[in-house]
Tab-separated table of C-alpha atoms in Angstrom:
chain	number	residue	atom	x	y	z
A	943	ASP	CA	200.360	54.993	-2.948
A	944	ALA	CA	197.433	53.757	-4.998
A	945	GLY	CA	195.875	50.824	-3.845
A	946	VAL	CA	193.941	48.164	-6.058
A	947	THR	CA	191.689	49.465	-8.692
A	948	GLN	CA	188.848	47.789	-10.350
A	949	SER	CA	186.855	48.901	-13.310
A	950	PRO	CA	183.717	49.039	-13.929
A	951	THR	CA	182.210	49.342	-10.426
A	952	HIS	CA	178.809	47.950	-11.680
A	953	LEU	CA	177.964	46.088	-14.744
A	954	ILE	CA	174.451	44.676	-15.979
A	955	LYS	CA	174.523	42.081	-18.658
A	956	THR	CA	172.124	39.537	-20.086
A	957	ARG	CA	172.545	35.715	-20.272
A	958	GLY	CA	174.706	34.368	-22.981
A	959	GLN	CA	176.773	37.574	-23.072
A	960	GLN	CA	180.661	37.927	-22.537
A	961	VAL	CA	182.021	40.289	-19.969
A	962	THR	CA	185.511	41.801	-19.227
A	963	LEU	CA	186.673	43.110	-15.723
A	964	ARG	CA	189.759	45.053	-15.108
A	965	CYS	CA	192.312	45.374	-12.338
A	966	SER	CA	195.300	47.285	-11.504
A	967	PRO	CA	197.218	45.996	-8.672
A	968	LYS	CA	198.667	47.838	-5.855
A	969	SER	CA	201.980	49.785	-6.712
A	970	GLY	CA	205.013	47.185	-6.510
A	971	HIS	CA	202.846	44.180	-6.642
A	972	ASP	CA	203.151	41.392	-9.297
A	973	THR	CA	200.616	38.902	-8.633
A	974	VAL	CA	196.780	39.038	-9.198
A	975	SER	CA	194.064	36.973	-8.034
A	976	TRP	CA	190.397	36.939	-8.570
A	977	TYR	CA	187.619	35.880	-6.670
A	978	GLN	CA	183.832	35.551	-6.960
A	979	GLN	CA	181.680	36.736	-3.910
A	980	ALA	CA	177.963	35.590	-4.383
A	981	LEU	CA	175.542	37.290	-2.046
A	982	GLY	CA	175.741	36.448	1.348
A	983	GLN	CA	178.928	34.228	0.812
A	984	GLY	CA	182.586	34.349	1.540
A	985	PRO	CA	184.577	34.969	-1.770
A	986	GLN	CA	185.797	31.978	-3.811
A	987	PHE	CA	189.129	31.806	-5.511
A	988	ILE	CA	188.882	31.899	-9.312
A	989	PHE	CA	192.387	31.972	-10.419
A	990	GLN	CA	195.798	33.742	-9.780
A	991	TYR	CA	198.117	35.147	-12.244
A	992	TYR	CA	201.900	35.554	-11.914
A	993	GLU	CA	204.540	36.532	-14.573
A	994	GLU	CA	201.546	36.792	-17.070
A	995	GLU	CA	200.650	33.241	-16.716
A	996	GLU	CA	197.808	31.373	-14.829
A	997	ARG	CA	199.561	29.872	-11.679
A	998	GLN	CA	196.619	28.494	-9.740
A	999	ARG	CA	192.985	27.860	-10.520
A	1000	GLY	CA	189.895	27.304	-8.512
A	1001	ASN	CA	186.950	25.323	-9.192
A	1002	PHE	CA	185.598	27.436	-11.840
A	1003	PRO	CA	184.342	26.410	-15.592
A	1004	ASP	CA	186.599	27.431	-18.668
A	1005	ARG	CA	184.064	30.171	-19.249
A	1006	PHE	CA	186.112	31.986	-16.796
A	1007	SER	CA	189.446	33.030	-18.149
A	1008	GLY	CA	191.857	35.942	-17.531
A	1009	HIS	CA	195.193	37.666	-18.674
A	1010	GLN	CA	197.860	39.437	-17.147
A	1011	PHE	CA	199.708	42.221	-18.826
A	1012	PRO	CA	203.289	43.124	-18.672
A	1013	ASN	CA	202.485	46.035	-16.082
A	1014	TYR	CA	200.717	43.498	-14.071
A	1015	SER	CA	197.460	44.813	-14.564
A	1016	SER	CA	194.804	41.848	-15.159
A	1017	GLU	CA	191.439	41.217	-16.771
A	1018	LEU	CA	188.834	38.683	-15.873
A	1019	ASN	CA	186.755	37.520	-18.716
A	1020	VAL	CA	183.482	35.421	-18.477
A	1021	ASN	CA	181.879	33.958	-21.615
A	1022	ALA	CA	178.278	32.651	-21.919
A	1023	LEU	CA	176.917	34.498	-19.018
A	1024	LEU	CA	174.570	32.723	-16.521
A	1025	LEU	CA	172.327	34.055	-14.205
A	1026	GLY	CA	174.426	32.529	-11.517
A	1027	ASP	CA	177.333	34.413	-12.490
A	1028	SER	CA	175.683	37.572	-10.658
A	1029	ALA	CA	178.240	38.309	-8.157
A	1030	LEU	CA	180.665	40.763	-6.617
A	1031	TYR	CA	184.078	40.225	-8.328
A	1032	LEU	CA	187.137	41.002	-6.499
A	1033	CYS	CA	190.756	41.366	-7.518
A	1034	ALA	CA	193.716	41.109	-5.090
A	1035	SER	CA	197.150	41.911	-5.461
A	1036	SER	CA	200.302	40.834	-3.585
A	1037	LEU	CA	203.878	40.444	-4.050
A	1038	ALA	CA	205.579	37.230	-4.915
A	1039	GLY	CA	208.550	35.826	-3.180
A	1040	GLY	CA	207.630	37.046	0.279
A	1041	THR	CA	207.503	35.136	3.287
A	1042	GLN	CA	204.622	37.036	4.911
A	1043	GLU	CA	202.136	36.933	2.097
A	1044	THR	CA	199.192	39.310	2.001
A	1045	GLN	CA	196.426	40.064	-0.517
A	1046	TYR	CA	195.147	43.288	-0.862
A	1047	PHE	CA	191.697	43.755	-2.191
A	1048	GLY	CA	190.285	45.957	-4.618
A	1049	PRO	CA	186.565	47.374	-4.262
A	1050	GLY	CA	185.021	44.851	-6.469
A	1051	THR	CA	182.921	45.084	-9.698
A	1052	ARG	CA	179.250	43.952	-9.131
A	1053	LEU	CA	178.027	41.983	-12.099
A	1054	LEU	CA	174.317	41.253	-12.346
A	1055	VAL	CA	173.354	38.971	-15.275
A	1056	LEU	CA	169.562	39.297	-16.286
B	1207	ALA	CA	192.741	20.554	1.922
B	1208	GLN	CA	192.668	23.693	3.831
B	1209	SER	CA	189.002	24.897	5.171
B	1210	VAL	CA	187.698	27.604	7.345
B	1211	THR	CA	184.527	27.338	9.553
B	1212	GLN	CA	183.074	30.463	11.350
B	1213	LEU	CA	180.825	29.931	13.901
B	1214	GLY	CA	177.724	32.087	13.927
B	1215	SER	CA	176.390	33.984	10.645
B	1216	HIS	CA	175.293	36.680	12.765
B	1217	VAL	CA	176.841	38.214	15.992
B	1218	SER	CA	174.973	41.050	17.694
B	1219	VAL	CA	176.489	42.949	20.919
B	1220	SER	CA	175.948	46.432	22.612
B	1221	GLU	CA	178.289	49.227	22.169
B	1222	GLY	CA	181.095	48.873	24.656
B	1223	ALA	CA	180.471	45.224	25.034
B	1224	LEU	CA	183.442	42.632	24.185
B	1225	VAL	CA	183.309	41.513	20.464
B	1226	LEU	CA	184.158	37.774	19.771
B	1227	LEU	CA	183.985	36.263	16.450
B	1228	ARG	CA	184.815	32.593	16.024
B	1229	CYS	CA	187.066	30.728	13.567
B	1230	ASN	CA	188.361	27.227	13.248
B	1231	TYR	CA	190.438	26.029	10.451
B	1232	SER	CA	191.694	22.940	8.921
B	1233	SER	CA	195.150	22.799	7.331
B	1234	SER	CA	197.644	20.063	6.401
B	1235	VAL	CA	200.470	22.587	6.502
B	1236	PRO	CA	201.520	25.298	9.122
B	1237	PRO	CA	198.774	27.873	8.245
B	1238	TYR	CA	198.845	31.492	7.462
B	1239	LEU	CA	195.467	32.813	8.904
B	1240	PHE	CA	193.820	36.196	8.254
B	1241	TRP	CA	190.790	38.135	9.269
B	1242	TYR	CA	189.342	40.654	6.563
B	1243	VAL	CA	186.535	43.086	7.265
B	1244	GLN	CA	184.012	44.190	4.557
B	1245	TYR	CA	181.607	46.968	4.922
B	1246	PRO	CA	178.645	47.277	2.964
B	1247	ASN	CA	179.114	47.542	-0.811
B	1248	GLN	CA	183.032	47.658	-0.557
B	1249	GLY	CA	185.942	45.353	-0.775
B	1250	LEU	CA	187.804	43.744	1.661
B	1251	GLN	CA	190.107	45.150	4.199
B	1252	LEU	CA	192.761	43.412	6.105
B	1253	LEU	CA	192.316	43.546	9.749
B	1254	LEU	CA	195.222	41.151	10.839
B	1255	LYS	CA	197.179	38.038	9.925
B	1256	TYR	CA	199.331	35.273	11.754
B	1257	THR	CA	202.141	33.836	9.634
B	1258	THR	CA	204.720	32.680	12.104
B	1259	GLY	CA	206.026	33.877	15.510
B	1260	ALA	CA	203.930	35.344	18.465
B	1261	THR	CA	200.394	33.692	18.326
B	1262	LEU	CA	198.703	36.930	19.761
B	1263	VAL	CA	198.077	39.113	16.600
B	1264	LYS	CA	197.170	42.683	17.042
B	1265	GLY	CA	195.638	44.407	14.027
B	1266	ILE	CA	193.749	47.647	13.053
B	1267	ASN	CA	190.930	49.122	14.839
B	1268	GLY	CA	191.646	47.692	18.293
B	1269	PHE	CA	191.084	44.058	17.090
B	1270	GLU	CA	193.110	41.161	17.962
B	1271	ALA	CA	193.321	37.263	17.432
B	1272	GLU	CA	195.047	34.539	18.770
B	1273	PHE	CA	196.338	31.533	16.886
B	1274	LYS	CA	195.585	28.353	19.010
B	1275	LYS	CA	197.346	25.296	17.368
B	1276	SER	CA	196.090	22.800	19.625
B	1277	GLU	CA	192.236	24.109	19.048
B	1278	THR	CA	192.662	24.824	15.363
B	1279	SER	CA	191.156	28.241	16.136
B	1280	PHE	CA	191.975	31.810	15.209
B	1281	HIS	CA	189.058	33.690	17.001
B	1282	LEU	CA	188.765	37.601	16.600
B	1283	THR	CA	188.209	39.850	19.681
B	1284	LYS	CA	187.918	43.510	20.558
B	1285	PRO	CA	187.340	44.563	23.969
B	1286	SER	CA	184.799	47.217	23.434
B	1287	ALA	CA	182.783	47.453	20.289
B	1288	HIS	CA	181.971	50.554	18.652
B	1289	MET	CA	179.195	51.511	16.262
B	1290	SER	CA	181.723	51.862	13.348
B	1291	ASP	CA	182.584	48.085	13.727
B	1292	ALA	CA	179.275	46.887	12.181
B	1293	ALA	CA	180.322	45.224	9.168
B	1294	GLU	CA	180.955	41.614	7.832
B	1295	TYR	CA	184.035	39.654	8.907
B	1296	PHE	CA	185.861	36.865	7.142
B	1297	CYS	CA	188.239	34.558	8.465
B	1298	ALA	CA	190.724	33.129	5.795
B	1299	VAL	CA	193.628	30.508	5.483
B	1300	SER	CA	196.183	30.520	2.936
B	1301	ASP	CA	196.499	27.546	0.622
B	1302	ARG	CA	200.234	27.611	0.601
B	1303	ILE	CA	201.210	25.347	-2.124
B	1304	TYR	CA	204.142	27.424	-3.166
B	1305	GLY	CA	206.385	26.785	-0.398
B	1306	GLY	CA	204.490	29.321	1.768
B	1307	SER	CA	204.219	32.195	-0.641
B	1308	GLN	CA	201.513	33.358	-2.760
B	1309	GLY	CA	198.507	30.923	-2.309
B	1310	ASN	CA	195.276	31.575	-2.651
B	1311	LEU	CA	192.830	32.276	0.140
B	1312	ILE	CA	190.134	30.065	1.429
B	1313	PHE	CA	187.403	32.071	3.208
B	1314	GLY	CA	185.099	31.017	5.579
B	1315	LYS	CA	181.264	32.106	5.065
B	1316	GLY	CA	181.566	35.271	7.210
B	1317	THR	CA	179.892	36.781	10.324
B	1318	LYS	CA	177.773	39.796	10.178
B	1319	LEU	CA	178.573	41.965	13.165
B	1320	SER	CA	175.928	44.184	14.358
B	1321	VAL	CA	176.283	46.798	17.282
B	1322	LYS	CA	173.509	48.202	18.916
B	1323	PRO	CA	173.493	51.648	20.914
């Protein structure tokens, strides 16, 4: 049973560029959430996708956008990169409708903005 | 709004000693609480969770946590530390705005556990 996978594992970009990160959820899961983890901090919620729509959003600017595909995989896009966007980006998947919600995390994509 | 406070950014114990990592939460609804572990350069792995029912929750690798509503706490313990337990531990509360399902997680800042031989 494949867990949550993310690609790429590492990425280096320069300020002003755009980046796309990808996530495939755990088999059977239909909900994908994205988190940003800055160095030395806990993860912070960016947004959540369910049924191909953004269902919740954290306190992140519109430069951060996403998409969910019919196969439940998801992309996170960040435009006009800033140095402060350097972080580990974590994807988590879960199953909607359950009463005992558990989010399973992927290994993350480490983004460095120079 | 929900929030999580982890007391102690760094805890050091000797191998074989008790591990106690503290977590206090704030929630306007009955909380769902989680502990995750993160090894260096890796993602988060679920250790254990509390949703409803028994307040003492057992997880993987010998860890357990007790939900104490009166103290708004969910401390993580392990009777005997092992070298392999060295990692960063995150407590989280679920923001259950959809009637209990699929809320986003609100994390504490983490506690780095070191285990001395």
